[in-house]
């Protein structure tokens, strides 16, 4: 066939058919990774083809290619279908392809790192494959981390100076490495991360942001009252980010949380291959029965070995499922995901709270109701972990065990008033609770007596069986607001608590080994900050200390910082990091 004849026939082909041809030429397993490079070759076939699939003239094609190459269930779930327009997905495809090339060439800007981080927050298998398998993110992270550590100490590119960039790098180190990845990591890279980089960040954690908003208040005050707020660490930076062709502010994820998680999972990997010196515990009784028989207190050999083997919950890679159908509708795909009941342990759902926290906490001067930063019931269960004491070398790990319960107050009941302290804050060193509070335990509820107003407040004890998929079901990524359908407000049909109290204690078994404690605390619903006050069960054992533990939940790990309570609340005080993971299976929630 002559070229003239071919061109004449091509001019009669409908644009929809050209679009299908271009789509199926790129929507194949062999062409999944990286840019849709076959687009260029197809455009050379004839001018009609070029006009039919040009980016500016046919965003529908590029939106379909975006849905083939990248995950979109998370943004659809979090923002709604009005956010993911054909043009916004096409522009997001173009931006991500540019970023992937930048990562592959190892020349990224901070905005590029934001794109990588948001891709991991939305990852259901495809995003991480693009970053890891095609863009070779691991190589970039190693090179960039090394360069920033070696940069001049006073340079903005230095590892310890640029909080925003260092935080994004560390979160990518955490989110893209499974435990198996860490096990085969180059030992030199691992050791360089642990000691010069992460160790210094952990020891000097008071220099970096620990919270998304001022820790002084349970309820973030309005702009007019904000002058009385304070925080013992710097505030986290806020960045202007472009995402799906829209620009908005996001709070930078906390550097200290990421550094402690990355440090912990690598230390655990070292312990896996390092034989435990049993001679160091030979003087201890072998188990609890022997300890009781010998009238000995403290840990047994079994307790020490159990603590040595304990591990936090590390990220896992998501299996990617490619859908090459041209007819696929985005709303149908979302319904499919919801009906399959994807486990909270895997996929992008485990990062829903992280996303909503970043979005809601970008401006603490204009606080708004945010019932997405914390999932009620998440603290219920037995927790196992450790805390470190801030000594320069080494960082000593100490066992941390506790069992927690949640108690919820619902509208129209008025929750317990927060406490007050000498700084004008709401007494964070007493877990935002009034001094002298008393609790009475009843079946399935507690009653808190406010010693100031002498008012009794009833809190319903959280029971997992209440979340049965019908009444009171928590829909991740939704809000209590009703009637709104804009890009920032969503709807649901269950009652979210207006306050959450936490009670707990160490179990008899763990208490016999490591000390008996009782815990009481509160959850700040604005950002999901959890504050637990831990005191000795025996009030005469003041030597055991009166500490608070402040932290956030990340994929069933409670991670943050403890501190003593004798120093003024607005000062740094004696403190260190901690992390604990929940031993209960919460996939039913």
XYZ file of C-alpha atoms in Angstrom:
589
model
C 0.000 0.000 0.000
C 1.345 3.407 -0.932
C 1.949 6.056 1.689
C -0.673 8.274 0.072
C -3.252 5.479 0.234
C -2.370 4.737 3.872
C -2.694 8.403 4.806
C -6.087 8.641 3.114
C -7.356 5.627 5.054
C -5.877 6.958 8.314
C -7.794 10.200 7.923
C -11.083 8.261 8.049
C -10.264 6.415 11.289
C -12.234 7.829 14.288
C -10.203 9.413 17.065
C -11.666 6.921 19.570
C -10.081 4.058 17.658
C -6.690 5.822 17.574
C -6.993 6.282 21.326
C -7.648 2.582 21.851
C -4.691 1.632 19.679
C -2.383 3.981 21.568
C -3.672 2.776 24.919
C -3.253 -0.955 24.243
C 0.185 -0.333 22.756
C 1.248 0.991 26.172
C -1.002 -0.935 28.577
C 0.995 -4.153 28.570
C 2.907 -5.959 31.289
C 6.188 -5.493 29.419
C 5.622 -1.739 29.157
C 4.188 -1.174 32.643
C 7.355 0.254 34.174
C 8.509 3.741 33.310
C 7.196 6.275 30.793
C 4.737 5.261 28.039
C 7.560 5.233 25.478
C 5.512 3.648 22.693
C 3.479 6.848 22.424
C 6.359 8.514 20.585
C 6.680 5.694 18.062
C 2.946 5.675 17.357
C 2.880 9.432 16.773
C 5.337 8.937 13.899
C 2.879 6.734 11.996
C 0.905 9.615 10.518
C -0.317 13.112 11.284
C -3.845 11.936 12.023
C -2.540 9.645 14.684
C -0.407 12.418 16.126
C -3.352 14.814 16.280
C -5.638 12.197 17.818
C -3.380 11.341 20.765
C -1.669 14.665 21.391
C -1.479 15.381 25.144
C -3.286 18.726 25.041
C -6.043 17.423 22.775
C -6.655 13.998 24.335
C -6.267 14.023 28.153
C -8.577 11.001 28.309
C -5.873 8.746 26.867
C -3.266 9.901 29.357
C -5.690 9.612 32.257
C -6.253 5.972 31.269
C -2.503 5.394 31.071
C -2.165 6.963 34.525
C -4.702 4.507 35.935
C -2.785 1.652 34.334
C 0.613 2.678 35.653
C -0.207 4.162 39.064
C -2.479 3.503 42.038
C -5.495 5.751 42.335
C -7.790 4.082 44.875
C -6.298 6.077 47.755
C -6.835 9.560 46.263
C -10.279 8.477 45.103
C -11.105 7.300 48.606
C -9.654 10.377 50.309
C -10.761 13.139 47.948
C -13.747 11.808 46.020
C -14.380 11.354 42.328
C -14.694 15.103 41.708
C -11.009 15.496 42.508
C -9.780 12.880 40.021
C -10.840 14.459 36.775
C -9.536 13.317 33.417
C -7.320 16.370 33.104
C -5.957 16.179 36.674
C -4.914 12.543 36.184
C -3.313 13.358 32.837
C -1.306 16.190 34.386
C -0.363 13.979 37.348
C 0.911 11.349 34.902
C 3.097 13.947 33.199
C 4.461 15.201 36.531
C 5.202 11.713 37.864
C 7.004 10.629 34.715
C 9.268 13.661 35.046
C 9.891 12.883 38.730
C 10.665 9.223 38.023
C 13.241 10.306 35.469
C 14.741 12.711 37.996
C 15.021 9.953 40.602
C 16.557 7.611 38.051
C 19.121 10.304 37.176
C 19.577 11.024 40.917
C 18.886 14.759 40.665
C 15.750 15.472 42.703
C 14.335 18.647 44.205
C 12.405 18.771 47.463
C 9.184 18.958 45.433
C 10.216 15.749 43.654
C 10.654 14.078 47.045
C 7.166 15.227 48.036
C 5.814 13.521 44.914
C 7.649 10.285 45.827
C 6.396 10.458 49.391
C 2.778 11.045 48.338
C 3.074 8.153 45.878
C 4.015 5.896 48.791
C 1.118 7.238 50.887
C -1.131 6.148 47.991
C 0.696 2.922 47.256
C -1.298 -0.232 46.567
C 1.487 -1.988 44.672
C 1.959 -0.088 41.423
C 3.484 3.118 42.784
C 6.281 1.381 44.625
C 7.128 -0.715 41.588
C 7.591 2.431 39.519
C 9.787 4.004 42.199
C 11.822 0.944 43.124
C 12.056 -1.131 39.943
C 12.229 1.572 37.283
C 13.443 4.746 39.015
C 15.860 2.807 41.277
C 14.862 4.793 44.337
C 17.201 2.819 46.618
C 20.255 4.047 44.723
C 19.057 7.615 44.891
C 18.372 7.426 48.644
C 21.846 6.083 49.368
C 23.577 8.715 47.233
C 21.504 11.664 48.435
C 21.780 10.703 52.097
C 25.558 10.410 51.801
C 25.889 13.751 49.990
C 23.759 15.582 52.532
C 25.658 14.105 55.459
C 28.974 15.207 53.962
C 27.730 18.709 53.050
C 28.979 21.736 54.941
C 27.335 21.907 58.352
C 26.039 25.415 57.692
C 24.722 24.583 54.232
C 20.985 24.311 53.637
C 21.603 20.922 52.005
C 23.186 19.470 55.164
C 21.515 16.373 56.636
C 20.977 18.062 60.014
C 19.892 21.487 58.731
C 17.140 20.969 56.143
C 14.387 19.404 58.234
C 11.878 19.135 55.379
C 14.141 17.304 52.926
C 15.757 15.066 55.557
C 12.318 14.084 56.839
C 11.070 13.112 53.369
C 14.237 11.083 52.727
C 13.861 9.227 56.018
C 10.192 8.464 55.433
C 11.106 6.998 52.039
C 13.820 4.918 53.754
C 11.092 3.602 56.065
C 8.161 3.109 53.674
C 10.011 1.439 50.788
C 12.070 -1.086 52.772
C 10.476 -4.311 53.954
C 12.189 -6.345 56.653
C 13.501 -8.712 53.988
C 14.984 -5.734 52.135
C 16.776 -4.622 55.280
C 18.138 -8.148 55.816
C 19.943 -8.078 52.464
C 20.976 -4.438 52.738
C 24.679 -3.702 52.330
C 26.095 -3.821 55.893
C 28.213 -0.742 55.244
C 25.156 1.249 54.171
C 23.181 -0.028 57.148
C 25.919 0.795 59.654
C 26.417 4.254 58.144
C 22.716 4.935 58.574
C 22.558 3.682 62.165
C 25.552 5.361 63.708
C 26.612 8.684 62.140
C 23.200 9.669 60.753
C 20.333 8.266 62.804
C 22.142 8.039 66.136
C 22.869 11.770 66.126
C 19.273 12.605 65.192
C 17.898 10.438 68.001
C 20.245 11.806 70.671
C 19.467 15.399 69.633
C 15.778 14.778 68.928
C 14.772 17.866 70.956
C 16.198 19.995 68.127
C 13.685 18.652 65.609
C 9.877 18.591 65.426
C 8.147 15.995 67.592
C 4.550 17.170 67.149
C 2.261 18.583 64.475
C 0.883 21.252 66.768
C 1.655 22.814 70.142
C 1.778 20.079 72.764
C 0.588 22.505 75.432
C -3.085 22.116 74.518
C -5.520 19.266 74.079
C -7.790 21.599 72.146
C -5.799 23.799 69.770
C -7.039 27.328 70.466
C -8.116 29.814 67.853
C -5.794 32.466 66.446
C -6.830 35.000 69.081
C -5.804 32.684 71.932
C -2.798 31.075 70.247
C -0.277 33.238 72.095
C -0.590 30.994 75.158
C 0.455 27.866 73.242
C 3.957 26.453 73.277
C 5.911 23.387 72.285
C 9.181 22.060 73.690
C 10.462 21.292 70.179
C 10.375 23.259 66.895
C 7.215 23.171 64.811
C 7.240 21.030 61.710
C 7.663 22.926 58.411
C 4.698 23.476 56.103
C 5.186 23.025 52.361
C 3.199 24.085 49.313
C 2.640 20.913 47.282
C 1.195 20.239 43.835
C -0.896 17.081 43.675
C -3.341 16.149 40.899
C -3.057 19.628 39.396
C -4.037 21.336 42.654
C -1.816 23.203 45.086
C -2.287 23.124 48.834
C -0.316 23.218 52.076
C 0.862 20.079 53.842
C 2.640 19.690 57.157
C 5.988 17.941 56.742
C 5.927 14.422 58.240
C 7.804 14.276 61.526
C 11.534 13.714 61.138
C 12.004 12.209 64.605
C 9.354 9.544 64.078
C 10.902 8.376 60.811
C 14.458 8.380 62.156
C 13.470 6.228 65.139
C 11.572 3.716 62.992
C 14.397 3.403 60.435
C 16.949 3.033 63.249
C 14.861 0.429 65.098
C 14.208 -1.934 62.180
C 17.926 -2.006 61.304
C 18.983 -2.695 64.880
C 16.480 -5.555 64.998
C 18.030 -6.993 61.830
C 21.478 -6.891 63.413
C 20.141 -8.706 66.487
C 18.713 -11.438 64.264
C 22.198 -12.447 63.097
C 24.062 -11.691 66.332
C 24.163 -14.653 68.756
C 22.814 -13.752 72.161
C 25.316 -14.152 74.990
C 23.388 -16.390 77.365
C 26.217 -16.291 79.885
C 25.236 -12.675 80.606
C 21.917 -13.846 82.079
C 23.061 -17.136 83.625
C 22.519 -15.750 87.146
C 18.808 -15.147 86.469
C 16.163 -17.811 87.152
C 15.215 -19.638 83.955
C 11.485 -18.834 84.166
C 8.813 -17.285 86.374
C 8.042 -20.499 88.255
C 11.677 -20.831 89.236
C 11.791 -17.179 90.266
C 8.758 -17.625 92.522
C 10.218 -20.763 94.038
C 13.486 -18.938 94.784
C 11.611 -15.803 95.949
C 13.417 -13.675 93.385
C 12.029 -10.540 91.776
C 12.831 -9.033 88.409
C 13.311 -10.519 84.943
C 13.971 -14.176 84.235
C 16.013 -15.627 81.391
C 12.762 -16.203 79.502
C 11.793 -12.529 79.924
C 15.141 -11.292 78.635
C 15.112 -13.606 75.609
C 11.536 -12.603 74.779
C 12.522 -8.935 74.865
C 15.602 -9.645 72.734
C 13.457 -11.294 70.034
C 10.688 -8.651 70.027
C 10.274 -6.696 66.794
C 8.130 -3.788 65.675
C 5.841 -4.011 62.656
C 7.879 -3.271 59.539
C 6.436 -2.211 56.158
C 5.574 -4.876 53.595
C 5.455 -4.673 49.827
C 2.030 -4.731 48.197
C 1.306 -7.145 45.358
C 0.437 -5.140 42.250
C -2.536 -6.124 40.095
C -2.522 -4.628 36.603
C -5.780 -3.928 34.806
C -5.349 -3.352 31.075
C -9.017 -2.951 30.169
C -9.756 0.180 28.164
C -13.333 0.176 29.411
C -12.381 0.291 33.085
C -14.302 2.966 34.942
C -12.665 4.649 37.898
C -15.770 4.553 40.110
C -16.291 0.840 39.405
C -12.728 0.155 40.479
C -13.268 1.998 43.753
C -16.394 -0.018 44.498
C -14.462 -3.196 43.746
C -11.776 -2.273 46.287
C -14.332 -1.524 48.977
C -16.249 -4.750 48.411
C -13.111 -6.848 48.715
C -12.505 -5.503 52.229
C -8.763 -4.924 51.892
C -6.938 -5.461 55.167
C -5.755 -2.368 56.994
C -2.365 -4.023 57.364
C -1.571 -3.786 53.673
C -2.013 -1.186 51.013
C -2.673 2.516 51.125
C -5.368 2.286 53.801
C -2.694 1.968 56.487
C -1.584 5.506 55.537
C -5.008 7.183 55.505
C -4.412 8.706 58.934
C -0.969 9.980 57.896
C -2.451 11.765 54.894
C -5.305 13.405 56.807
C -2.891 14.417 59.567
C -0.603 16.204 57.097
C -3.522 17.970 55.438
C -5.350 19.028 58.608
C -2.282 20.093 60.578
C -0.808 22.451 58.000
C -2.145 25.436 59.971
C -2.448 25.120 63.743
C -3.675 28.747 63.890
C -6.952 27.747 62.269
C -7.783 24.386 63.844
C -10.716 22.431 62.520
C -12.426 19.222 63.439
C -10.379 16.284 62.137
C -11.814 12.874 62.917
C -9.540 11.182 60.396
C -6.233 11.491 62.258
C -7.091 8.696 64.677
C -9.133 5.514 64.356
C -11.111 4.825 67.548
C -10.095 1.509 69.083
C -6.582 1.520 67.617
C -4.911 1.545 71.052
C -6.904 -1.382 72.410
C -4.734 -4.387 73.225
C -1.338 -5.525 74.440
C 1.694 -3.459 73.467
C 5.315 -4.545 73.338
C 8.327 -2.353 72.656
C 11.186 -0.432 74.207
C 12.415 3.024 75.136
C 15.919 4.440 75.000
C 17.742 6.668 77.433
C 19.620 9.593 75.916
C 23.245 8.660 76.437
C 25.680 9.615 73.671
C 27.063 6.106 73.115
C 25.419 3.657 73.148
C 21.645 4.113 73.273
C 20.396 1.617 75.843
C 17.115 -0.147 75.145
C 14.723 -0.799 78.029
C 11.611 -3.025 77.861
C 8.204 -1.401 77.496
C 5.012 -3.421 77.984
C 1.452 -2.320 78.676
C -2.184 -3.251 78.037
C -4.567 -0.458 77.066
C -8.299 0.197 76.914
C -10.165 3.052 75.250
C -13.143 4.953 76.618
C -15.211 7.256 74.411
C -17.428 10.242 75.128
C -20.159 10.967 72.558
C -22.308 13.981 71.794
C -24.386 15.413 73.369
C -22.363 14.531 76.518
C -19.746 17.155 77.389
C -16.283 15.614 77.832
C -13.999 16.066 80.802
C -12.360 19.509 80.876
C -8.576 19.550 80.298
C -6.178 20.376 83.094
C -4.172 23.569 83.542
C -0.563 24.325 84.412
C 1.680 27.236 85.334
C 2.457 28.069 81.688
C -1.144 28.703 80.630
C -1.282 25.302 78.944
C -3.604 22.388 79.624
C -1.165 20.296 81.685
C 0.357 17.952 79.136
C 2.557 16.497 81.921
C -0.643 15.135 83.448
C -1.857 13.839 80.068
C -4.117 16.905 79.625
C -6.175 15.737 82.597
C -7.169 17.780 85.657
C -5.095 17.101 88.758
C -6.850 14.815 91.212
C -9.086 13.134 88.666
C -10.745 9.931 89.873
C -12.119 7.130 87.724
C -14.764 4.571 88.602
C -14.951 1.406 86.535
C -18.327 -0.054 85.597
C -19.336 -2.720 83.125
C -18.527 -1.411 79.648
C -17.989 2.165 80.859
C -16.063 4.391 83.233
C -17.112 7.488 85.150
C -14.611 10.342 85.474
C -15.032 12.869 88.291
C -13.781 16.367 87.485
C -12.310 17.623 90.782
C -12.721 21.272 89.733
C -16.343 21.327 88.588
C -17.293 18.213 90.585
C -19.014 16.950 87.474
C -19.228 13.247 86.588
C -18.597 12.372 82.945
C -19.452 8.981 81.503
C -17.167 7.359 78.924
C -18.158 4.206 77.049
C -15.503 1.496 77.002
C -14.618 0.562 73.439
C -15.559 -3.003 72.502
C -14.446 -4.408 69.114
C -17.726 -6.267 68.623
C -19.516 -2.906 68.292
C -17.761 -2.429 64.963
C -19.632 -5.170 63.158
C -19.763 -3.680 59.671
C -23.237 -2.190 60.122
C -23.737 0.168 63.042
C -20.827 2.410 64.077
C -18.570 1.173 61.308
C -15.475 3.326 60.803
C -15.050 4.262 57.171
C -11.381 5.219 56.627
C -10.932 8.623 55.076
C -14.376 9.975 55.989
C -15.508 12.799 58.216
C -18.354 13.420 60.600
C -19.497 16.395 58.496
C -22.626 15.766 56.476
C -24.129 17.364 53.447
C -20.831 18.453 51.928
C -19.353 17.039 48.763
C -16.446 19.395 48.119
C -12.877 18.188 47.779
C -12.043 18.544 51.476
C -15.230 17.358 53.211
C -16.667 13.857 53.126
C -19.587 12.087 54.709
C -20.217 9.037 56.864
C -22.952 7.551 58.982
C -21.497 6.818 62.379
C -20.971 8.786 65.566
C -17.371 9.761 66.193
C -16.369 10.351 69.834
C -15.759 13.906 70.993
C -13.114 12.728 73.475
C -11.061 9.588 74.083
C -9.582 8.562 77.428
C -7.023 5.784 77.739
C -6.495 3.515 80.750
C -4.051 0.673 81.120
C -1.489 -1.201 83.122
C 1.333 -3.669 82.793
C 0.225 -7.306 82.972
C 1.091 -9.331 86.053
C 3.638 -11.341 84.073
C 5.397 -8.353 82.532
C 5.082 -6.361 85.744
C 6.853 -9.085 87.709
C 9.750 -8.811 85.267
C 10.020 -5.099 84.533
C 7.924 -3.301 87.141
C 4.219 -2.732 87.715
C 2.753 0.466 86.283
C -0.635 2.004 85.678
C -1.374 4.286 82.737
C -3.925 6.951 81.984
C -4.014 9.215 78.988
C -5.855 11.077 76.313
C -5.948 11.347 72.505
C -5.866 14.746 70.808
C -8.322 14.236 67.976
C -6.970 17.149 65.918
C -3.756 15.312 64.991
C -4.026 11.937 66.724
C -1.351 12.786 69.320
C -1.468 10.245 72.153
C -0.250 11.218 75.623
C 0.046 8.511 78.291
C 0.986 9.164 81.905
C 2.773 6.182 83.452
C 3.089 5.916 87.235
C 4.179 3.049 89.533
C 1.334 0.878 90.767
C 2.956 1.034 94.192
C 2.790 4.712 95.126
C 5.779 4.311 97.446
C 8.063 3.325 94.525
C 8.935 6.848 93.450
C 12.263 5.505 92.189
C 10.415 3.977 89.204
C 9.606 7.457 87.927
C 6.531 9.368 86.768
C 6.809 9.648 82.982
C 4.664 10.673 80.063
C 4.801 8.991 76.659
C 3.790 11.200 73.707
C 3.534 9.775 70.227
C 1.579 8.881 67.103
C 0.365 5.648 65.562
C 2.030 4.598 62.315
C 0.944 1.252 60.889
C 0.217 -0.223 64.365
C 3.465 1.139 65.812
C 3.115 3.709 68.584
C 6.249 5.826 68.285
C 7.322 9.045 69.947
C 9.136 10.362 73.017
C 8.924 9.848 76.758
C 9.987 12.432 79.323
C 10.053 12.883 83.081
C 7.490 15.197 84.636
C 9.527 17.075 87.245
C 10.870 19.694 84.799
C 8.729 22.652 83.752
C 6.447 21.481 80.901
C 7.648 24.050 78.365
C 11.286 22.990 78.777
C 12.867 20.002 77.067
C 13.379 17.899 80.183
C 15.028 14.495 80.426
C 13.613 12.459 77.551
C 14.221 9.794 74.934
C 12.536 7.889 72.148
C 10.189 4.916 72.397
C 8.323 2.577 70.092
C 5.806 -0.202 70.746
C 3.657 -2.320 68.483
C 0.207 -3.752 69.062
C 0.078 -7.522 69.428
C -3.643 -7.643 68.649
C -4.993 -8.248 65.131
C -7.028 -5.158 64.228
C -7.890 -6.112 60.680
C -11.525 -6.473 61.734
C -11.621 -2.759 62.547
